[in-house]
Short mmCIF file of C-alpha atoms in Angstrom, two decimals:
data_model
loop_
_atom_site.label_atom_id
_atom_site.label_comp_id
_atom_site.label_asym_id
_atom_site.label_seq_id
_atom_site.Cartn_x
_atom_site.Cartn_y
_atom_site.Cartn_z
CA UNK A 30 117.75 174.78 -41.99
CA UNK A 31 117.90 173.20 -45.74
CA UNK A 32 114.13 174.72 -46.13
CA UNK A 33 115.98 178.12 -45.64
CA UNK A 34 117.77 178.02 -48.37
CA UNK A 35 116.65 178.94 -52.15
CA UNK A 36 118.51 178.08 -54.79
CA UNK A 37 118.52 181.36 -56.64
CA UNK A 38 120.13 180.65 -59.85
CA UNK A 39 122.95 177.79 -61.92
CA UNK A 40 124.98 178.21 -64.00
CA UNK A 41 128.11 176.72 -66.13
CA UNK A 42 131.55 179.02 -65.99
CA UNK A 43 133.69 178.38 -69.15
CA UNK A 44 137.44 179.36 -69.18
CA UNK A 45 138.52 182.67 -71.33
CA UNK A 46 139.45 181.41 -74.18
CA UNK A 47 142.92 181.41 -75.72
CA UNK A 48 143.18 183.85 -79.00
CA UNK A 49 145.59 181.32 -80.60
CA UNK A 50 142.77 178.49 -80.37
CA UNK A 51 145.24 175.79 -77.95
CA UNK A 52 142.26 175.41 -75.72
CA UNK A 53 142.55 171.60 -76.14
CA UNK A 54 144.74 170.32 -73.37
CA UNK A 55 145.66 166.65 -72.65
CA UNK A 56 146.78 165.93 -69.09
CA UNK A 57 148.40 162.55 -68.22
CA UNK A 58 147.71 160.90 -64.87
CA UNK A 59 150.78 159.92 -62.81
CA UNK A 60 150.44 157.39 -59.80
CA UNK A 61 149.88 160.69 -57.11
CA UNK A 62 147.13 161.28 -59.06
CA UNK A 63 145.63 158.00 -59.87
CA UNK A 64 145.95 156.74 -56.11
CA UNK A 65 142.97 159.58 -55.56
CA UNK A 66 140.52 157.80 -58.32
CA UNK A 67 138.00 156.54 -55.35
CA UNK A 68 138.84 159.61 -52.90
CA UNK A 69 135.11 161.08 -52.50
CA UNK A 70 135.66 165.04 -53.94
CA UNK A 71 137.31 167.42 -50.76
CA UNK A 72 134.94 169.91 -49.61
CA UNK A 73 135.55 173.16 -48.16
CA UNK A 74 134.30 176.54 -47.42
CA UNK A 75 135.23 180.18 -46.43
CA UNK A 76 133.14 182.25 -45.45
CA UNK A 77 133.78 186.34 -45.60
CA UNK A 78 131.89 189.54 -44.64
CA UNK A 79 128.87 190.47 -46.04
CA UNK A 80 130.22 192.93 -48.87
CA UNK A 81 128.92 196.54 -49.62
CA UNK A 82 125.07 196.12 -50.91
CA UNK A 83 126.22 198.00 -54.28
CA UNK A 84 128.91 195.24 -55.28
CA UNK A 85 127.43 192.96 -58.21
CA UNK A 86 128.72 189.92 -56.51
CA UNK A 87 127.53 186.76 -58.60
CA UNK A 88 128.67 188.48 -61.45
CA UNK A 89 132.31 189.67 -60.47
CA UNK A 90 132.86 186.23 -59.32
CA UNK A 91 131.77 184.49 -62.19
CA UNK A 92 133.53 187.13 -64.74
CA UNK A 93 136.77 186.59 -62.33
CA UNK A 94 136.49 182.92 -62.08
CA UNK A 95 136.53 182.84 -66.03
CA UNK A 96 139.58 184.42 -65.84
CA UNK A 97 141.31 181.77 -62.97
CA UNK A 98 140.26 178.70 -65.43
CA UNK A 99 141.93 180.11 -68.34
CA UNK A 100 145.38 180.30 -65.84
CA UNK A 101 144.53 177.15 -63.95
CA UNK A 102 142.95 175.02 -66.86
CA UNK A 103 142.82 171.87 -65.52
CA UNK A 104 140.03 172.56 -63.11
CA UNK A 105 137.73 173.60 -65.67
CA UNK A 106 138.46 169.80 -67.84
CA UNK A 107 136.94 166.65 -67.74
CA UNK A 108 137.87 163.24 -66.34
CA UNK A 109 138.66 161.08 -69.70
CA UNK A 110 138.34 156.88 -69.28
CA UNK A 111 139.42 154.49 -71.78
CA UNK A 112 138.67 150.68 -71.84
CA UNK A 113 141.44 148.89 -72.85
CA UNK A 114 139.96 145.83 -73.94
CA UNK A 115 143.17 143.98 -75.40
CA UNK A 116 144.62 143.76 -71.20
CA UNK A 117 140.63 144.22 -69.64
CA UNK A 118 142.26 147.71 -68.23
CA UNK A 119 141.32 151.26 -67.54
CA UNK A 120 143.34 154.54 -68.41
CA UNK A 121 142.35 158.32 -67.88
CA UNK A 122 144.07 161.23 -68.21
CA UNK A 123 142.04 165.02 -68.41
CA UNK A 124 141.09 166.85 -71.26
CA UNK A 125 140.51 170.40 -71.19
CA UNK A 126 137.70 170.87 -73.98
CA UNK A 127 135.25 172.01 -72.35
CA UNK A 128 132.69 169.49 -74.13
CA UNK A 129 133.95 163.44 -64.59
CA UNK A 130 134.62 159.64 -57.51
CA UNK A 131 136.62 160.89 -58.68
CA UNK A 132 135.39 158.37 -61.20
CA UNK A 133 132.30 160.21 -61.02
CA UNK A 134 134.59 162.77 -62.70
CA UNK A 135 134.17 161.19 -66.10
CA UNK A 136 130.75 162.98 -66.22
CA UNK A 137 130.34 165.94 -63.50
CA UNK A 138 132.51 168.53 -63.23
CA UNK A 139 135.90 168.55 -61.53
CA UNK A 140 135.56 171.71 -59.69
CA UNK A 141 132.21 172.83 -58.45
CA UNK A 142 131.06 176.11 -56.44
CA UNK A 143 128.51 177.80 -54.32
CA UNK A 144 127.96 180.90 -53.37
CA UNK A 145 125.25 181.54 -50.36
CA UNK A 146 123.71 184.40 -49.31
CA UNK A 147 123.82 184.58 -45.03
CA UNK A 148 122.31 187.20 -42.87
CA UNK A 149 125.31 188.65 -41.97
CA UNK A 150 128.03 187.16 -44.93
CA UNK A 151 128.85 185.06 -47.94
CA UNK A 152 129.72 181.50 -48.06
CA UNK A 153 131.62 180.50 -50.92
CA UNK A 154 132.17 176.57 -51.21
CA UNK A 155 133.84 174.39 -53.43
CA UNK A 156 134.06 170.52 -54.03
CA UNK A 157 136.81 169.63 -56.25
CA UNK A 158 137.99 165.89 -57.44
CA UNK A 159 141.37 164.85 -56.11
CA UNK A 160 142.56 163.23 -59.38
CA UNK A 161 143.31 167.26 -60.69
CA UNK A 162 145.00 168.62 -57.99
CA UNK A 163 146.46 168.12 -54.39
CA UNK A 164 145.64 171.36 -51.38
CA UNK A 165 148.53 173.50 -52.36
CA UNK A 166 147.64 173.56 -56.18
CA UNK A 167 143.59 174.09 -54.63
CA UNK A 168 144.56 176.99 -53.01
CA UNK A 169 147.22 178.34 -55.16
CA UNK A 170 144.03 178.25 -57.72
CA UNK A 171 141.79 180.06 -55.26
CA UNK A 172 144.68 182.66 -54.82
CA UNK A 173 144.77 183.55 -58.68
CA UNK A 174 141.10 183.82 -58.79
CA UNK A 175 140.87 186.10 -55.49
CA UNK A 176 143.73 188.20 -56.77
CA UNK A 177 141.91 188.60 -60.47
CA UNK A 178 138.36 189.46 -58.64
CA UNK A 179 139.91 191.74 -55.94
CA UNK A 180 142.49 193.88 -58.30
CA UNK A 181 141.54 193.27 -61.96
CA UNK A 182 144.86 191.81 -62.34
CA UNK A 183 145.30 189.83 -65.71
CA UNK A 184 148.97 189.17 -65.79
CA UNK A 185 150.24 185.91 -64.92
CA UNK A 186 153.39 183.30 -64.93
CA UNK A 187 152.35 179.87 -66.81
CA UNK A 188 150.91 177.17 -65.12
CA UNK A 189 153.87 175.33 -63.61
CA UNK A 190 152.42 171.49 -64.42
CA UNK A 191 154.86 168.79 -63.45
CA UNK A 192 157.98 168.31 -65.44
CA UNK A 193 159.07 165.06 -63.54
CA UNK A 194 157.49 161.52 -63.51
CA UNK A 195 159.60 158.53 -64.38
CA UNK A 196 161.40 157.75 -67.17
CA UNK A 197 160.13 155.47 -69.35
CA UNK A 198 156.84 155.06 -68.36
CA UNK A 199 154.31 155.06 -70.82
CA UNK A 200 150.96 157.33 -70.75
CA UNK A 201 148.16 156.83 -70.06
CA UNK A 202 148.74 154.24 -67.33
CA UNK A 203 146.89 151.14 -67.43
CA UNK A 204 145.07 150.29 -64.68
CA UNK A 205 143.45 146.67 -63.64
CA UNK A 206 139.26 147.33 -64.34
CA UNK A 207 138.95 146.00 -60.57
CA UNK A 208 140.84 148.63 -59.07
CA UNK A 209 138.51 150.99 -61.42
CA UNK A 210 135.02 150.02 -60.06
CA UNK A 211 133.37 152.70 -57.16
CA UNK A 212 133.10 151.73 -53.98
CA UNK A 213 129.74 151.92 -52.48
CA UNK A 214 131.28 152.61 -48.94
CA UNK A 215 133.13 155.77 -50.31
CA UNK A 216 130.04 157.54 -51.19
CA UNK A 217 129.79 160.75 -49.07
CA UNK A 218 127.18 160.18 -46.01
CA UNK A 219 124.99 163.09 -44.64
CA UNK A 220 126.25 163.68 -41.10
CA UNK A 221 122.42 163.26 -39.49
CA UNK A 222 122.41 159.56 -40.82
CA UNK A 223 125.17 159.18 -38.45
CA UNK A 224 124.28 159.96 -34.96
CA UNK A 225 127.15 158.06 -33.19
CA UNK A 226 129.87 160.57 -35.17
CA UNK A 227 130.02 164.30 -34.21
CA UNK A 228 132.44 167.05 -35.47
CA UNK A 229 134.50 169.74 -33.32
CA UNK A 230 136.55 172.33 -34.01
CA UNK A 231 139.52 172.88 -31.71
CA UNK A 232 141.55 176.25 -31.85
CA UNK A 233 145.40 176.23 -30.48
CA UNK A 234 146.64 179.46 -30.22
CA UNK A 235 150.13 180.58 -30.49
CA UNK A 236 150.75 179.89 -27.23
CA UNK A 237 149.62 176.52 -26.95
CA UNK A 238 151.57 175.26 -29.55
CA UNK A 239 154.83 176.99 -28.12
CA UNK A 240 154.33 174.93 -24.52
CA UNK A 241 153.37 172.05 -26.93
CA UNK A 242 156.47 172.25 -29.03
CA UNK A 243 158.94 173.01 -26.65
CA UNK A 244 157.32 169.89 -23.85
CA UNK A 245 157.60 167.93 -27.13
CA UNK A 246 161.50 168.35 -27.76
CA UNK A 247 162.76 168.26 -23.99
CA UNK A 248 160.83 164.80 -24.08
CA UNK A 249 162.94 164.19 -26.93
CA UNK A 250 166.24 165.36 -26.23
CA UNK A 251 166.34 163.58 -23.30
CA UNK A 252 165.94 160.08 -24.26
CA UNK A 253 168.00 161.08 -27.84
CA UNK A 254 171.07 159.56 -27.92
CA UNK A 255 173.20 162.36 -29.41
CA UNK A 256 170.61 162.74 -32.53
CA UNK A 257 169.59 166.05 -32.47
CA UNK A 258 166.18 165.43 -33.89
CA UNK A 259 163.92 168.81 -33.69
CA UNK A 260 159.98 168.17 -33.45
CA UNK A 261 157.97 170.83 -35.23
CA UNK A 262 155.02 172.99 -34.21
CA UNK A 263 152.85 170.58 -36.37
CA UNK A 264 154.34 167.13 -35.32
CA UNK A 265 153.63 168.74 -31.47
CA UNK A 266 150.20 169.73 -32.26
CA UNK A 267 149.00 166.31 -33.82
CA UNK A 268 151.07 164.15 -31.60
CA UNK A 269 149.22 166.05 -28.50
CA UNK A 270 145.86 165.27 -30.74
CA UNK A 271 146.61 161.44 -31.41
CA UNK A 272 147.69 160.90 -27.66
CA UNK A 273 144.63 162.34 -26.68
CA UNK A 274 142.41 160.60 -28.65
CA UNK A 275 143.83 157.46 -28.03
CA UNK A 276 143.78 158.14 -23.84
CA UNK A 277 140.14 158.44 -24.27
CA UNK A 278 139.29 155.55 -26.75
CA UNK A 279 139.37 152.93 -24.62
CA UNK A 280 141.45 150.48 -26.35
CA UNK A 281 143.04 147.41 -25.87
CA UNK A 282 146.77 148.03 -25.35
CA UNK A 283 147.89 145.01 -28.08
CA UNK A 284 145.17 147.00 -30.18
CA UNK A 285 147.07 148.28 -33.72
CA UNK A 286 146.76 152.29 -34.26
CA UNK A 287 147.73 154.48 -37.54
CA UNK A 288 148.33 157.65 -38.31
CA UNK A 289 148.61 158.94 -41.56
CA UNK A 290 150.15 162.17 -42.78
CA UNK A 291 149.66 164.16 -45.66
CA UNK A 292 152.92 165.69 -47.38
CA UNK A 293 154.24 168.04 -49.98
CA UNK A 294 156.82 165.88 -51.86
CA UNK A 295 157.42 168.84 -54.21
CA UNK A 296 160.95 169.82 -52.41
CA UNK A 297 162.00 165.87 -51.52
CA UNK A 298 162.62 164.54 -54.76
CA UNK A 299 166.09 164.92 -56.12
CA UNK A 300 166.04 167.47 -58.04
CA UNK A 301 163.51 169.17 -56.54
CA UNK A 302 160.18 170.49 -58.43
CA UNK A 303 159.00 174.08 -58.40
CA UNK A 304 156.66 174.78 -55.35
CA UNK A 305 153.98 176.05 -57.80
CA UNK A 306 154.30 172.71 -59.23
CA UNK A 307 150.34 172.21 -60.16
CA UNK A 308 148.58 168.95 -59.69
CA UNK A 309 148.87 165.87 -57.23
CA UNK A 310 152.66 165.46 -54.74
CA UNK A 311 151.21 164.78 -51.91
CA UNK A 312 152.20 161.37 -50.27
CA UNK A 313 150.43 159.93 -46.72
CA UNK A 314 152.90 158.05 -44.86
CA UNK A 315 151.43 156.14 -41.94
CA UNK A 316 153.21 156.12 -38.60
CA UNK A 317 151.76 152.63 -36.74
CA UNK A 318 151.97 151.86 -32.81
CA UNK A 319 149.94 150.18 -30.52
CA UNK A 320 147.50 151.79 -27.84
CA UNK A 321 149.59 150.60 -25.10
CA UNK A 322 152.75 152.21 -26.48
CA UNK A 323 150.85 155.37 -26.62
CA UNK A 324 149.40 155.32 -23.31
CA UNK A 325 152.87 154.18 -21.84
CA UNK A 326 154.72 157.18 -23.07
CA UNK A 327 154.24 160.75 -23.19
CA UNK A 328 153.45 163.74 -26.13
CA UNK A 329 157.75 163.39 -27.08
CA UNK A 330 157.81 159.94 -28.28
CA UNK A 331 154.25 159.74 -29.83
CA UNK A 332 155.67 163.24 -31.69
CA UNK A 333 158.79 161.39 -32.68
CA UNK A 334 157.12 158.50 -34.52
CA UNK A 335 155.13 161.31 -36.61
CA UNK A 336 158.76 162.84 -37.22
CA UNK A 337 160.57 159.52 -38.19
CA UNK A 338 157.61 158.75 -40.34
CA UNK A 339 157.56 161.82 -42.27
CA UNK A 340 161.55 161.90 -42.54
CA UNK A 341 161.23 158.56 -44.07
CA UNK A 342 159.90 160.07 -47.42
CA UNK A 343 163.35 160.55 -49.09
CA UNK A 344 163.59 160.80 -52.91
CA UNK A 345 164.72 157.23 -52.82
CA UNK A 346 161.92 155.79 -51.48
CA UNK A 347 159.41 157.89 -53.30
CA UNK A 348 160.64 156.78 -56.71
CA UNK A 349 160.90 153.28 -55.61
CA UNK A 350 157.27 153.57 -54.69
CA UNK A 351 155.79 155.11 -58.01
CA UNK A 352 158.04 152.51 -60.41
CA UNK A 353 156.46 149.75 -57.63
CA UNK A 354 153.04 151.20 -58.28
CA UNK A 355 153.18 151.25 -62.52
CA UNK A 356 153.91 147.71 -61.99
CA UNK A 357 151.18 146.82 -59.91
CA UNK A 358 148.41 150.14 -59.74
CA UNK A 359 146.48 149.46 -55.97
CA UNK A 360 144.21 151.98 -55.77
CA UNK A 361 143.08 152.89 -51.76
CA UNK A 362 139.21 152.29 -51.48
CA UNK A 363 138.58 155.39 -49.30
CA UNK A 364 138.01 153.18 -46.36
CA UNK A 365 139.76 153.53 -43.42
CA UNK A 366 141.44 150.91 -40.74
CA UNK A 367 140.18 150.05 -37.04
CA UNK A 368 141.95 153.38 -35.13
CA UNK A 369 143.24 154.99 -37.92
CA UNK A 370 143.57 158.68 -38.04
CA UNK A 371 144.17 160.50 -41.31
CA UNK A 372 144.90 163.62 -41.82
CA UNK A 373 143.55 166.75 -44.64
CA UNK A 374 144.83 169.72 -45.18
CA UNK A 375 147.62 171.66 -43.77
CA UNK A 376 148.42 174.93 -41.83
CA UNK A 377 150.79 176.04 -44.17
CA UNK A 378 147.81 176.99 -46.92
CA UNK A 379 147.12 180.86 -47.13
CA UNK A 380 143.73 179.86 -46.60
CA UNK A 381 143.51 183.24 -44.72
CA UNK A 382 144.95 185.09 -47.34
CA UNK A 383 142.01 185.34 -49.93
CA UNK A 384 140.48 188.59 -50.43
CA UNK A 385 138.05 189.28 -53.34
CA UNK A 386 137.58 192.43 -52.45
CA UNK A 387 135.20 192.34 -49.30
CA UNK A 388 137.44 191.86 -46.85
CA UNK A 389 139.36 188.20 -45.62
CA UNK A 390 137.99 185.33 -44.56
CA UNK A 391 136.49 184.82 -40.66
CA UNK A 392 136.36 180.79 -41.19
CA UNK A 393 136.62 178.10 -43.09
CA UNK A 394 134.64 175.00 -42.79
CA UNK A 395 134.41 171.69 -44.42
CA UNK A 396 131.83 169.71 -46.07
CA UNK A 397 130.13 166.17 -45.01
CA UNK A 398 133.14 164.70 -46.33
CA UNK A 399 134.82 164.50 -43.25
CA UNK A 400 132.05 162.09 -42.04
CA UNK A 401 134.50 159.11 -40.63
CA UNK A 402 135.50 158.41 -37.42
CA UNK A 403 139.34 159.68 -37.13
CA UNK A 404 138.96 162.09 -40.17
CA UNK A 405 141.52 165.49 -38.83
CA UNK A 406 141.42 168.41 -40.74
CA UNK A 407 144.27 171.09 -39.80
CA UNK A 408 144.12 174.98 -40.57
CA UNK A 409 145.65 178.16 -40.00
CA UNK A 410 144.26 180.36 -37.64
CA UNK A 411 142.71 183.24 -38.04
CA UNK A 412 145.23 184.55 -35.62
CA UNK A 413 149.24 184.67 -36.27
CA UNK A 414 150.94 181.64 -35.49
CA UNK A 415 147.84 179.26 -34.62
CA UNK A 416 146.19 176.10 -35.99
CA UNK A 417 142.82 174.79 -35.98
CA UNK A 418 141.35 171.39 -36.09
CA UNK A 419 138.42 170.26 -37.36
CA UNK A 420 138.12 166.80 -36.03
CA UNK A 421 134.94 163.75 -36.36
CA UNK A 422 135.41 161.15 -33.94
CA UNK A 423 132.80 158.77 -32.22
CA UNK A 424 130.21 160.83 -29.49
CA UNK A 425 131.63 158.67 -27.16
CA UNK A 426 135.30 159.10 -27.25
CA UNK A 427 134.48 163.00 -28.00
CA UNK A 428 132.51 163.09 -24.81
CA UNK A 429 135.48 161.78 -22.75
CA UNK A 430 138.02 164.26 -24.88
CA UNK A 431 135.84 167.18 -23.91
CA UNK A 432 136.59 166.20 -20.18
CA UNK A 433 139.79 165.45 -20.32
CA UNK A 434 141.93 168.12 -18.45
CA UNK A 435 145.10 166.88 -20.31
CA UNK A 436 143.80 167.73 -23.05
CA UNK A 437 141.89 170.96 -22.57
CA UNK A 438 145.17 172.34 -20.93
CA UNK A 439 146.88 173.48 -24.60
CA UNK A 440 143.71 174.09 -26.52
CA UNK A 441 140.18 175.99 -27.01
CA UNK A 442 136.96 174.80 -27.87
CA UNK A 443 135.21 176.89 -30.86
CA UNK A 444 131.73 176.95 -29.90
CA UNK A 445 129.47 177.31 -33.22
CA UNK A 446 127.97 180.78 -32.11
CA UNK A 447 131.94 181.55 -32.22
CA UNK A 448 132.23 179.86 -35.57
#
């Protein structure tokens, strides 16, 4: 397939620029940010119908796009490092002038795109470093640019950035030079260098997750003892996922699993930011068990453990965590544990809702980053009130998933003729 493709034509897309000459922009790091500095750059795509033949396209994106970088500046900066030799440490923070793992940030761009050509459509793509922004500022970005393509609008609120960090704290942070240095085992890896991995989408409709939900919280109410806990349609969804995974992993019962969770932490701070807050608030509790306490109970309590561990990030313990971290930066190496499962992405995004002017979305893919064995990916469907899941997982424990009638009962297989 890659010897289909022709590269037709590059190019660089600068920002408008401002008429009072503040182009220069100096954006501080906090710890939500920096914990992304070996996080390989997300990759995504949407794909849309193929627009009338007359439409310019290249060049109403790219005119459009210059517009979205002057509103959403930090995407169109660069990654800034600076050696602190007095402490051997490392600070960054991005500069918007134009003139970079996300450590590879300090010299490629922090927001890349491509636009293909397909028989019947255009894919647009993107790969974008973590250190600018978390999935609700991505999309909020890809929003403003749709909107500016689609309608010619120009006018636009100020970029919310964050107004809260910790008191304080000076900027830029200083980080240890060996939490700094790449990881070799982060580097993104071509899927076809890893036969034993395989990817599958899985669509649950609005009916599945109903029966899914509603199984979920009867489990729960009745071992509850006079809690009234309430499961959501997402806790039901990956807790049905996890269990499922885990029933056909064959696993040791003593055998440790994780699960970790992306979350907004926009609205559970105290007082709360704006939800157009743009850059990194996104924490990834981790909800821990052991196979045999997953096999021993049912889709309730393994949905319960996702909903204690998500309730669990309170303002408290988020602002004990980032005046921890300052003390003592860690930054995650990308790799992931024996039987962990972590999950990208969420199906509250209006990924659906983009328009440039040929018409919405039909998919949305992602990129060979999700090349690891437990990587989830989670979606709005195409269809009112549905998810879907993008998983990779081993060929063998895929195989068995595939089979499992459990499993199969609350969800579809997308086959890749159905996209």
């Amino acid at each position: 397939m890659a010897d289909d493709v022709v590269v037709v034509s590059e190019t660089i897309v600068r920002p408008e620029s401002n008429e009072d000459g503040s182009d220069r922009v100096k954006i501080h790091l906090t710890p939500w940010d920096l914990i992304f500095l070996r996080t390989e750059y997300a990759q995504r795509a949407l794909i849309f119908p193929k627009p009338d033949p007359k439409v310019n396209v290249i060049s109403q994106l790219k005119s459009s796009l210059s517009a979205a970088l002057k509103i959403v500046y930090p995407f169109a900066g660069r990654l800034v490092k600076i050696s602190n030799e007095d402490d051997e440490t490392a600070s960054f923070y991005i500069e918007l002038s134009n003139g970079v793992e996300s450590l590879e940030g300090v010299t490629e761009s922090l927001l890349a795109l491509q636009v293909t050509e397909l028989k019947d459509g255009i894919l647009i793509g993107y790969g974008t470093n973590h250190l600018v922004a978390d999935g609700a500022s991505l999309w909020s970005f890809f929003k403003t640019w749709t909107e500016i393509c689609s309608s010619a609008r120009k006018t636009f609120p100020p970029l919310p950035l964050r107004g809260w960090f910790l008191p304080g704290v000076d900027y830029p942070i200083r980080i240890p030079i060996s939490e700094t240095v790449p990881s070799s085992h982060v580097r993104v890896v071509a899927s076809s260098s890893l036969p034993y991995l395989r990817k599958k989408m899985f669509r649950f409709t609005s009916r599945h997750i109903s029966e899914l939900k509603a199984k979920a919280n009867a489990e729960v109410a009745a071992v509850s003892s006079g809690e009234h806990l309430k499961i959501s349609s997402f806790q039901a969804v990956l807790a049905h996922m996890w269990s499922s995974i885990i029933r056909n992993s064959d696993l040791n019962p003593e055998e440790v699993i994780h699960f970790k969770l992306p979350m907004d932490l926009r609205q559970r701070l105290n007082p709360p930011l704006r939800k157009e807050c743009f850059g990194n608030m996104v924490g990834l509790p981790t909800a821990t068990t052991t196979a045999g306490e997953m096999l021993d109970n049912g889709l309730g309590w393994a949905a319960l453990q996702l909903n204690k561990t998500m309730r669990s990030q309170t303002d408290e313990e988020l602002k004990r965590f980032a005046e921890n971290w300052v003390k003592n930066p860690k930054i995650p190496n990308g790799l992931m544990l024996n039987n962990s499962f972590l999950v990208g992405s969420s199906p509250r995004f209006n990924v659906f809702g983009n328009d440039f002017g040929w018409g919405k979305p039909i998919a949305v893919r992602a990129g060979p980053g999700i090349a690891g064995h437990g990587r989830i990916l989670v979606y709005p469907g195409t269809e009112p009130g549905s998810m879907e899941i993008q998983t990779s997982l081993w060929s063998h424990v895929l195989d068995k998933l595939l089979a499992d009638a459990e499993f199969l009962q609350h969800v579809l297989c997308v086959h890749p003729s159905r996209l």
